[in-house]
Short mmCIF file of C-alpha atoms and ligand atoms in Angstrom, two decimals:
data_model
loop_
_atom_site.label_atom_id
_atom_site.label_comp_id
_atom_site.label_asym_id
_atom_site.label_seq_id
_atom_site.Cartn_x
_atom_site.Cartn_y
_atom_site.Cartn_z
CA MET A 56 2.31 28.23 -24.53
CA ASN A 57 0.08 27.15 -21.17
CA SER A 58 1.94 27.54 -17.73
CA PHE A 59 3.22 24.16 -16.33
CA GLU A 60 5.52 22.69 -13.63
CA TYR A 61 7.67 20.34 -14.54
CA HIS A 62 10.26 17.94 -12.44
CA SER A 63 11.51 14.92 -13.53
CA PRO A 64 14.08 13.50 -11.09
CA THR A 65 15.30 10.14 -11.62
CA ASN A 66 18.56 9.94 -11.80
CA VAL A 67 19.23 7.96 -16.00
CA ILE A 68 22.70 5.41 -16.04
CA PHE A 69 22.44 4.63 -19.18
CA GLY A 70 25.41 2.49 -21.65
CA LYS A 71 26.28 -0.89 -21.76
CA GLY A 72 26.87 -2.92 -18.48
CA VAL A 73 25.33 -0.51 -16.70
CA GLU A 74 23.33 -3.20 -14.56
CA GLN A 75 26.55 -3.74 -13.02
CA GLN A 76 26.33 -0.80 -11.18
CA ILE A 77 23.42 -1.73 -9.01
CA GLY A 78 24.87 -3.10 -5.95
CA GLU A 79 26.29 0.44 -5.38
CA LYS A 80 23.51 2.59 -6.27
CA VAL A 81 21.17 1.39 -4.08
CA ALA A 82 23.77 0.92 -0.95
CA GLU A 83 24.39 4.75 -2.05
CA CYS A 84 20.44 5.15 -1.05
CA GLY A 85 21.29 3.84 2.36
CA CYS A 86 18.91 0.51 1.62
CA LYS A 87 19.27 -2.06 3.86
CA LYS A 88 16.59 -4.10 2.66
CA LEU A 89 15.71 -4.42 -1.05
CA LEU A 90 12.89 -6.13 -2.38
CA ILE A 91 13.39 -7.31 -6.27
CA VAL A 92 10.15 -7.46 -8.69
CA TYR A 93 11.06 -9.11 -11.87
CA GLY A 94 8.46 -10.86 -14.50
CA GLY A 95 7.92 -14.86 -16.07
CA GLY A 96 11.16 -15.46 -15.97
CA SER A 97 12.87 -13.72 -18.88
CA VAL A 98 15.91 -11.80 -16.55
CA LYS A 99 16.39 -15.19 -15.05
CA ARG A 100 16.90 -17.13 -18.66
CA SER A 101 19.10 -14.09 -19.74
CA GLY A 102 21.52 -14.33 -16.52
CA LEU A 103 20.55 -10.86 -15.68
CA LEU A 104 19.02 -11.65 -11.85
CA ASP A 105 22.04 -13.90 -11.32
CA ARG A 106 24.28 -10.49 -12.15
CA VAL A 107 21.60 -8.22 -10.16
CA GLU A 108 21.97 -10.72 -6.98
CA LYS A 109 25.97 -11.07 -7.36
CA SER A 110 25.85 -7.06 -7.42
CA LEU A 111 23.94 -6.83 -4.40
CA SER A 112 25.93 -9.54 -2.10
CA GLU A 113 29.18 -7.78 -3.04
CA HIS A 114 27.48 -4.92 -1.44
CA ASN A 115 25.95 -6.10 1.96
CA ILE A 116 22.52 -5.41 0.07
CA GLU A 117 20.06 -8.15 1.96
CA TYR A 118 17.39 -9.22 -0.92
CA ILE A 119 14.16 -10.85 -1.02
CA GLU A 120 12.31 -11.78 -4.11
CA LEU A 121 8.98 -11.13 -5.85
CA GLY A 122 8.54 -13.55 -9.37
CA GLY A 123 6.22 -13.95 -12.18
CA VAL A 124 4.49 -10.29 -12.99
CA VAL A 125 2.64 -10.86 -16.20
CA PRO A 126 2.22 -8.17 -18.69
CA ASN A 127 -1.32 -6.36 -17.38
CA PRO A 128 0.02 -6.97 -13.69
CA ARG A 129 -2.46 -7.98 -11.19
CA LEU A 130 -3.24 -6.11 -7.93
CA SER A 131 -3.25 -9.58 -6.20
CA LEU A 132 0.56 -9.57 -6.45
CA VAL A 133 0.92 -6.35 -5.24
CA GLN A 134 -1.03 -6.95 -2.26
CA LYS A 135 1.56 -10.16 -2.12
CA GLY A 136 4.84 -7.69 -2.21
CA VAL A 137 3.41 -5.70 0.08
CA GLU A 138 2.78 -7.61 2.46
CA MET A 139 6.50 -9.32 2.10
CA CYS A 140 7.42 -5.81 2.86
CA LEU A 141 5.71 -4.96 5.85
CA LYS A 142 6.87 -8.78 7.25
CA GLU A 143 10.39 -8.22 6.11
CA SER A 144 10.98 -4.28 6.70
CA VAL A 145 11.87 -3.72 3.19
CA ASP A 146 12.95 -0.17 2.53
CA MET A 147 13.79 -0.03 -1.19
CA ILE A 148 12.22 -1.65 -3.83
CA LEU A 149 13.70 -2.67 -7.32
CA GLY A 150 11.81 -3.67 -10.43
CA VAL A 151 13.94 -5.80 -13.08
CA GLY A 152 11.90 -5.63 -16.23
CA GLY A 153 9.33 -4.27 -18.41
CA GLY A 154 7.07 -1.59 -17.71
CA SER A 155 4.45 -4.24 -16.05
CA VAL A 156 7.41 -5.70 -13.20
CA ILE A 157 8.20 -1.27 -12.66
CA ASP A 158 4.06 -0.90 -12.32
CA THR A 159 4.14 -3.76 -9.96
CA ALA A 160 7.20 -1.88 -8.15
CA LYS A 161 5.30 1.50 -7.62
CA ALA A 162 2.69 -0.46 -6.64
CA VAL A 163 3.50 -2.33 -3.92
CA ALA A 164 6.17 0.72 -2.59
CA MET A 165 2.04 3.05 -2.33
CA GLY A 166 0.61 -0.09 -0.50
CA VAL A 167 3.16 -0.40 2.76
CA TYR A 168 1.55 3.16 3.02
CA GLY A 169 -2.01 3.08 1.83
CA ASP A 170 -4.91 0.81 0.30
CA VAL A 171 -3.52 0.63 -3.16
CA TRP A 172 -6.74 0.39 -5.07
CA ALA A 173 -8.38 2.12 -3.13
CA ILE A 174 -5.49 5.57 -4.29
CA ILE A 175 -5.57 4.39 -7.61
CA GLU A 176 -9.90 4.56 -7.59
CA GLY A 177 -8.74 8.22 -5.97
CA ARG A 178 -11.09 7.52 -2.75
CA GLU A 179 -7.39 7.73 -0.31
CA LYS A 180 -4.98 10.29 -0.83
CA LEU A 181 -1.29 8.80 -1.66
CA GLU A 182 0.95 10.81 1.57
CA LYS A 183 4.01 8.21 1.12
CA ALA A 184 5.92 5.33 -0.74
CA LEU A 185 8.44 3.32 -0.24
CA PRO A 186 11.41 4.72 -3.13
CA THR A 187 11.66 2.52 -6.18
CA CYS A 188 14.36 1.43 -8.84
CA ASN A 189 14.43 0.29 -11.68
CA ILE A 190 17.18 -2.11 -14.28
CA LEU A 191 14.55 -1.66 -17.29
CA THR A 192 14.37 -4.83 -20.23
CA LEU A 193 11.62 -3.62 -22.58
CA ALA A 194 11.93 0.50 -24.41
CA ALA A 195 7.65 1.30 -24.09
CA THR A 196 6.16 2.67 -21.21
CA GLY A 197 8.46 5.11 -19.80
CA SER A 198 7.63 3.55 -16.78
CA GLU A 199 11.29 3.29 -15.78
CA THR A 200 11.56 7.47 -15.08
CA GLY A 201 7.75 8.71 -14.91
CA SER A 202 5.05 9.09 -11.79
CA GLY A 203 2.46 6.41 -13.21
CA THR A 204 1.29 2.87 -12.37
CA VAL A 205 -1.60 1.11 -14.40
CA ILE A 206 -2.72 -1.71 -12.40
CA THR A 207 -5.50 -4.55 -13.53
CA ASN A 208 -7.50 -5.86 -10.26
CA ASP A 209 -7.84 -9.19 -10.58
CA THR A 210 -9.32 -9.68 -6.65
CA LEU A 211 -12.55 -10.46 -5.35
CA GLY A 212 -15.47 -7.91 -7.46
CA GLY A 213 -12.44 -6.03 -8.72
CA ASP A 214 -13.96 -6.84 -12.23
CA MET A 215 -10.60 -7.09 -14.41
CA LEU A 216 -10.53 -3.32 -14.36
CA LYS A 217 -7.27 -1.71 -15.30
CA LYS A 218 -6.73 1.69 -14.42
CA GLY A 219 -3.89 3.50 -13.64
CA THR A 220 -2.64 6.31 -11.40
CA LYS A 221 0.50 9.23 -11.44
CA HIS A 222 2.46 10.84 -8.08
CA GLN A 223 5.67 12.40 -7.94
CA LEU A 224 6.26 9.82 -5.25
CA LEU A 225 6.26 7.22 -7.50
CA ARG A 226 9.21 8.57 -10.15
CA PRO A 227 12.02 6.14 -9.25
CA VAL A 228 15.08 7.35 -7.46
CA PHE A 229 16.72 5.87 -10.42
CA THR A 230 17.24 3.79 -13.15
CA LEU A 231 19.96 1.51 -14.59
CA MET A 232 19.04 1.52 -19.04
CA ASN A 233 21.55 -0.95 -20.78
CA PRO A 234 20.09 -0.92 -24.86
CA GLU A 235 21.79 -4.40 -24.98
CA LEU A 236 19.25 -5.73 -22.37
CA MET A 237 16.98 -5.44 -25.22
CA TYR A 238 19.03 -8.19 -27.39
CA THR A 239 16.48 -10.81 -26.08
CA LEU A 240 13.38 -9.00 -26.74
CA PRO A 241 10.45 -11.10 -29.07
CA PRO A 242 10.32 -9.09 -32.20
CA TYR A 243 6.09 -8.80 -31.31
CA GLN A 244 7.49 -6.96 -27.74
CA THR A 245 9.78 -4.09 -29.62
CA ALA A 246 7.09 -3.49 -32.02
CA CYS A 247 4.52 -2.89 -28.95
CA GLY A 248 7.40 -0.76 -27.33
CA VAL A 249 7.95 1.06 -30.55
CA VAL A 250 3.89 1.94 -31.02
CA ASP A 251 3.58 2.86 -26.74
CA ILE A 252 6.70 5.24 -27.26
CA MET A 253 5.17 6.81 -30.42
CA MET A 254 1.13 6.84 -28.91
CA HIS A 255 3.14 8.42 -25.29
CA THR A 256 3.83 11.73 -28.04
CA PHE A 257 0.96 11.31 -29.86
CA GLU A 258 -1.37 11.36 -27.21
CA ARG A 259 0.15 15.18 -25.97
CA PHE A 260 0.37 16.44 -29.66
CA PHE A 261 -2.72 15.62 -31.57
CA VAL A 262 -4.83 18.53 -29.26
CA PRO A 263 -5.94 22.02 -30.11
CA SER A 264 -2.74 23.68 -29.64
CA GLY A 265 -1.75 27.62 -29.51
CA VAL A 266 1.77 28.38 -30.53
CA ASN A 267 4.27 25.92 -28.62
CA GLU A 268 7.39 25.50 -30.42
CA MET A 269 9.87 24.00 -28.25
CA THR A 270 7.19 21.28 -26.92
CA ASP A 271 6.14 20.59 -30.66
CA ARG A 272 9.75 20.51 -32.20
CA ILE A 273 11.20 18.42 -29.20
CA ALA A 274 7.94 15.55 -29.88
CA GLU A 275 8.33 15.66 -34.18
CA ALA A 276 12.04 14.69 -33.09
CA LEU A 277 11.04 12.07 -31.10
CA LEU A 278 9.02 10.62 -33.07
CA LYS A 279 11.33 11.15 -36.51
CA THR A 280 13.79 8.93 -33.93
CA VAL A 281 12.01 6.14 -32.69
CA MET A 282 10.21 5.78 -36.24
CA GLN A 283 13.49 5.23 -38.29
CA TYR A 284 15.06 3.11 -35.63
CA GLY A 285 12.05 1.58 -34.35
CA VAL A 286 11.67 -0.80 -37.79
CA ILE A 287 15.36 -1.65 -37.35
CA CYS A 288 15.58 -3.05 -33.86
CA TYR A 289 12.38 -5.34 -35.22
CA ASN A 290 14.42 -6.62 -38.33
CA GLU A 291 17.91 -6.59 -36.36
CA PRO A 292 17.06 -7.52 -32.28
CA GLU A 293 21.12 -6.56 -32.08
CA ASN A 294 21.97 -3.36 -33.41
CA TYR A 295 22.69 -1.05 -30.16
CA THR A 296 22.34 2.22 -32.01
CA ALA A 297 18.71 1.61 -32.79
CA ARG A 298 18.57 -0.05 -29.52
CA SER A 299 19.84 3.29 -27.81
CA GLU A 300 18.58 5.15 -29.57
CA VAL A 301 14.53 3.61 -29.13
CA MET A 302 15.29 3.45 -25.18
CA TRP A 303 16.61 6.65 -24.71
CA ALA A 304 13.18 8.13 -26.81
CA GLY A 305 11.13 6.18 -24.78
CA SER A 306 11.64 7.38 -20.86
CA LEU A 307 11.67 10.72 -22.72
CA SER A 308 8.12 9.89 -24.25
CA HIS A 309 6.38 9.49 -21.40
CA ASN A 310 8.56 12.00 -18.75
CA PHE A 311 6.22 14.67 -20.18
CA ILE A 312 8.18 16.55 -22.20
CA THR A 313 6.91 16.09 -25.09
CA GLY A 314 3.38 17.67 -23.73
CA LEU A 315 4.64 20.46 -21.60
CA GLY A 316 2.89 23.73 -22.34
CA ARG A 317 -0.68 22.14 -23.16
CA ALA A 318 -3.49 19.83 -23.14
CA GLN A 319 -3.70 16.72 -23.51
CA ASP A 320 -5.68 13.41 -24.88
CA TRP A 321 -5.48 9.81 -23.41
CA ALA A 322 -8.52 8.09 -25.44
CA THR A 323 -6.11 5.58 -26.87
CA HIS A 324 -4.57 4.71 -23.97
CA GLN A 325 -7.96 4.67 -22.23
CA ILE A 326 -9.44 2.26 -24.55
CA GLU A 327 -6.37 0.37 -25.25
CA HIS A 328 -6.72 -0.08 -21.17
CA GLU A 329 -10.11 -1.88 -20.98
CA LEU A 330 -9.07 -3.82 -23.93
CA GLY A 331 -6.03 -5.06 -21.71
CA GLY A 332 -8.07 -5.67 -18.91
CA MET A 333 -10.87 -7.93 -20.77
CA PHE A 334 -8.93 -9.52 -23.61
CA ASP A 335 -5.58 -9.40 -21.99
CA VAL A 336 -3.71 -8.05 -25.13
CA ALA A 337 -0.67 -6.32 -25.43
CA HIS A 338 -0.74 -2.81 -24.36
CA GLY A 339 1.07 -1.73 -27.58
CA ALA A 340 -1.04 -4.23 -30.02
CA GLY A 341 -3.80 -2.77 -28.46
CA LEU A 342 -3.11 0.94 -29.38
CA ALA A 343 -2.19 0.38 -33.00
CA ALA A 344 -5.46 -1.07 -33.19
CA VAL A 345 -7.97 1.29 -31.77
CA TRP A 346 -5.57 4.54 -33.24
CA GLY A 347 -6.55 5.32 -36.90
CA SER A 348 -10.07 4.97 -35.54
CA TRP A 349 -9.95 7.19 -33.18
CA ALA A 350 -7.52 9.59 -35.44
CA ARG A 351 -10.32 9.24 -38.11
CA TYR A 352 -12.79 10.14 -35.47
CA VAL A 353 -11.62 13.32 -33.88
CA CYS A 354 -10.39 14.96 -37.60
CA LYS A 355 -14.01 14.85 -38.16
CA GLU A 356 -15.04 15.90 -35.11
CA ALA A 357 -12.77 18.37 -33.82
CA ASP A 358 -10.61 20.93 -35.12
CA ILE A 359 -6.94 19.16 -35.05
CA ILE A 360 -6.81 18.48 -38.56
CA SER A 361 -3.48 21.04 -38.50
CA ARG A 362 -1.99 18.99 -36.31
CA PHE A 363 -2.29 15.59 -38.30
CA ALA A 364 -1.40 17.90 -40.98
CA ARG A 365 1.80 19.33 -38.72
CA TYR A 366 2.58 15.59 -37.96
CA GLY A 367 2.73 14.75 -41.88
CA VAL A 368 5.16 17.08 -43.19
CA ASN A 369 7.30 17.10 -40.55
CA VAL A 370 7.79 13.86 -39.33
CA LEU A 371 6.53 11.66 -42.16
CA GLY A 372 8.04 14.08 -44.37
CA LEU A 373 4.26 14.24 -46.98
CA PRO A 374 3.74 17.54 -49.18
CA MET A 375 1.67 20.16 -47.59
CA ASN A 376 -1.87 20.67 -49.59
CA TYR A 377 -2.77 24.15 -48.82
CA ALA A 378 -6.22 24.02 -50.57
CA GLU A 379 -7.23 20.82 -48.56
CA PRO A 380 -5.47 20.14 -45.47
CA GLU A 381 -7.41 17.52 -44.04
CA ARG A 382 -6.20 15.59 -47.42
CA THR A 383 -2.32 15.68 -45.71
CA ALA A 384 -4.00 14.72 -42.41
CA MET A 385 -5.57 11.36 -44.09
CA ALA A 386 -2.64 10.50 -45.58
CA ALA A 387 -0.76 11.19 -42.45
CA ILE A 388 -3.18 8.44 -40.53
CA GLU A 389 -2.77 5.96 -43.58
CA ALA A 390 0.96 6.38 -43.65
CA THR A 391 0.98 5.64 -39.50
CA GLU A 392 -1.02 2.62 -39.98
CA ARG A 393 1.14 1.72 -42.95
CA TYR A 394 3.93 2.04 -40.42
CA PHE A 395 2.50 -0.30 -38.02
CA GLN A 396 1.57 -2.85 -40.43
CA GLN A 397 5.84 -2.69 -41.27
CA LEU A 398 6.12 -4.11 -38.00
CA ASP A 399 3.67 -6.55 -37.76
CA MET A 400 1.40 -5.07 -35.71
CA PRO A 401 -2.72 -4.90 -35.67
CA ILE A 402 -4.20 -2.05 -37.42
CA CYS A 403 -8.59 -3.35 -36.55
CA ILE A 404 -9.32 -5.54 -33.82
CA SER A 405 -10.17 -8.38 -35.81
CA GLU A 406 -6.32 -8.69 -36.22
CA LEU A 407 -5.75 -7.83 -32.86
CA LEU A 408 -8.22 -10.77 -31.14
CA GLY A 409 -8.82 -13.16 -33.94
CA ARG A 410 -12.25 -11.97 -34.45
CA THR A 411 -14.27 -8.90 -34.25
CA LEU A 412 -16.49 -7.58 -30.66
CA THR A 413 -20.04 -8.51 -30.33
CA ASP A 414 -22.16 -5.43 -29.60
CA ALA A 415 -22.82 -6.54 -25.77
CA GLU A 416 -18.34 -6.42 -25.38
CA ILE A 417 -18.10 -2.70 -27.51
CA GLU A 418 -21.21 -1.95 -24.68
CA GLU A 419 -19.17 -3.62 -22.05
CA LEU A 420 -15.77 -1.41 -22.73
CA SER A 421 -17.29 1.75 -23.70
CA VAL A 422 -19.23 1.61 -20.28
CA LYS A 423 -16.41 0.23 -18.42
CA CYS A 424 -13.93 2.70 -20.11
CA THR A 425 -15.81 5.69 -18.79
CA TYR A 426 -15.58 3.52 -15.06
CA TYR A 427 -19.80 3.48 -14.82
CA GLY A 428 -20.38 6.40 -16.12
CA LYS A 429 -18.28 9.00 -13.78
CA ARG A 430 -15.76 10.12 -15.88
CA ARG A 431 -15.27 11.34 -19.92
CA VAL A 432 -12.15 10.24 -22.00
CA GLY A 433 -9.76 12.88 -23.89
CA GLY A 434 -8.61 16.16 -24.90
CA ALA A 435 -9.05 16.15 -28.73
CA ILE A 436 -12.77 15.94 -27.69
CA LYS A 437 -14.57 14.76 -24.52
CA MET A 438 -15.18 11.20 -25.40
CA GLY A 439 -18.51 9.77 -23.12
CA GLU A 440 -20.12 6.08 -23.52
CA LYS A 441 -21.29 6.62 -27.20
CA GLU A 442 -18.09 8.45 -29.11
CA ILE A 443 -16.36 5.49 -27.36
CA ALA A 444 -18.38 3.41 -28.86
CA ASP A 445 -18.16 4.59 -32.31
CA VAL A 446 -14.09 4.83 -32.21
CA LEU A 447 -14.73 1.03 -31.11
CA HIS A 448 -17.41 0.25 -33.36
CA MET A 449 -14.99 1.86 -36.81
CA ALA A 450 -12.23 -0.33 -35.49
CA ASN A 451 -14.09 -3.56 -35.15
CA LYS A 452 -13.40 -4.57 -38.82
O1 LIG B 291 7.60 -11.33 -17.97
P1 LIG B 291 9.17 -11.49 -18.38
O2 LIG B 291 9.53 -13.38 -18.47
O3 LIG B 291 10.30 -10.56 -17.93
O4 LIG B 291 8.86 -10.94 -19.82
C1 LIG B 291 8.31 -9.99 -20.04
C2 LIG B 291 6.58 -10.17 -21.02
O5 LIG B 291 6.09 -11.39 -21.35
C3 LIG B 291 8.99 -9.55 -21.98
N1 LIG B 291 10.05 -9.20 -21.82
C4 LIG B 291 10.66 -7.69 -21.21
N2 LIG B 291 11.85 -7.65 -21.28
C5 LIG B 291 12.23 -8.82 -21.86
C6 LIG B 291 11.57 -9.80 -22.23
N3 LIG B 291 11.22 -10.88 -22.64
C7 LIG B 291 12.97 -10.87 -23.49
N4 LIG B 291 13.84 -9.65 -23.38
C8 LIG B 291 13.86 -8.70 -22.35
N5 LIG B 291 15.09 -7.91 -22.30
O6 LIG B 291 8.01 -8.74 -22.78
C9 LIG B 291 6.95 -9.18 -21.88
C10 LIG B 291 5.87 -7.78 -21.71
O7 LIG B 291 6.05 -6.88 -20.29
P2 LIG B 291 4.97 -5.71 -20.07
O8 LIG B 291 6.47 -4.90 -18.64
O9 LIG B 291 3.97 -6.67 -19.94
O10 LIG B 291 5.47 -4.68 -21.27
P3 LIG B 291 6.16 -3.39 -21.38
O11 LIG B 291 7.02 -3.26 -20.89
O12 LIG B 291 5.33 -2.80 -22.38
O13 LIG B 291 4.12 -2.64 -20.45
C11 LIG B 291 3.18 -2.70 -20.30
C12 LIG B 291 2.58 -2.17 -19.14
O14 LIG B 291 2.62 -1.59 -18.56
C13 LIG B 291 1.63 -0.21 -18.62
C14 LIG B 291 0.29 -0.98 -20.02
O15 LIG B 291 -0.60 -0.67 -19.64
C15 LIG B 291 0.99 -2.26 -19.35
O16 LIG B 291 0.35 -2.72 -18.36
N6 LIG B 291 2.01 1.12 -18.80
C16 LIG B 291 1.91 1.96 -18.02
C17 LIG B 291 2.87 3.24 -18.04
C18 LIG B 291 3.27 3.73 -16.87
N7 LIG B 291 3.57 3.51 -16.02
O17 LIG B 291 3.57 5.32 -17.49
C19 LIG B 291 1.85 3.53 -19.19
C20 LIG B 291 1.94 3.13 -20.01
O18 LIG B 291 0.66 3.69 -21.37
C21 LIG B 291 0.98 1.72 -19.77
O19 LIG B 291 0.02 2.17 -19.74
ZN1 LIG B 292 1.02 3.41 -23.30
#
């Protein structure tokens, strides 16, 4: 096990009706004026926003609102939120929604003290941020307890680049997680969420690793749980047990606990972020469309066959082929793709976009993914423009 530092300070309040506690919890934080961030309207249609406003008013919390966050959330709206916070002396931000909303809330929180895009690009240091909290409505990104935010630069010259940053200052103070709030999710979003949760653990699992049993076994339990209950959520949207299991798995999958003590990969995520920025696809669907190709590529190139085989045996229950472990690894990749198909998720580019990519688009995606040649991605193998393009060509069917 490699050395690590672990600190996950977000207070998790989980269960039926917990959103009713929002006024009380915000008041406990000493908040005087709150910015509520939400998306395209699901929280209005479900009545959740009304309940939130009522609870805040009962606790004499003043608030202003910023709606209209879109999936693959935009920098321009973040900037609008920053202006609102400065003008209205906001001292805390509440995101009510999925990852895009929570990421926007975090980006606004850091924008009050610095230039958001400069911080994301590493040109400016994040020194201070407003505190955030959230009411989660979509289990997927783990942003509700995590330290990350991912934003798409839609401003002039921003090139629709989608980039993220991580910082402990961005960990939300608390999250209110009621599995019932996900009953209204369209099946497609449920499926995207399940894939994303799996992927946050995959990115930490499929890397060369020494002995690291505690972390491996947490990861395997998480994957088994989310795969078992994910398909139930997809078919029975109002199954509370299944929604609960997946919701909690979503937070644990991306609060770093499934990757402690070893290197991580994240190439699939980096490739998907460019697909999201260029084609505005849903994050989970983009991941499902490229993961199998990435997995086959690194299995050929890297010494991580045993990791795929271990996953196949311990998570999927496949028999181990000791003479030819690569067969077990390939069977595990194929079984995972079949699982994605059970959720009607794409497993190649044409299923994602309705067409294949042109060579010019593959080149553009690969160049952008390396931040125009400034970085390589991945931990299983280090991928530059060529390797990323190879994976995209494999997925391009
Ligand atoms: O906008 P509204 O109307 O609320 O509708 C949303 C949106 O259209 C809808 N939705 C959410 N909860 C709902 C609901 N509809 C009905 N009932 C509910 N209960 O779902 C749609 C998708 O929402 P979004 O927030 O975009 O999805 P998700 O949670 O998957 O977030 C995706 C974003 O997070 C980023 C992704 O790249 C993407 O931009 N990620 C953030 C990470 C992080 N902060 O650490 C890590 C992830 O790997 C990921 O990159
Ligand atoms: Zn993700």
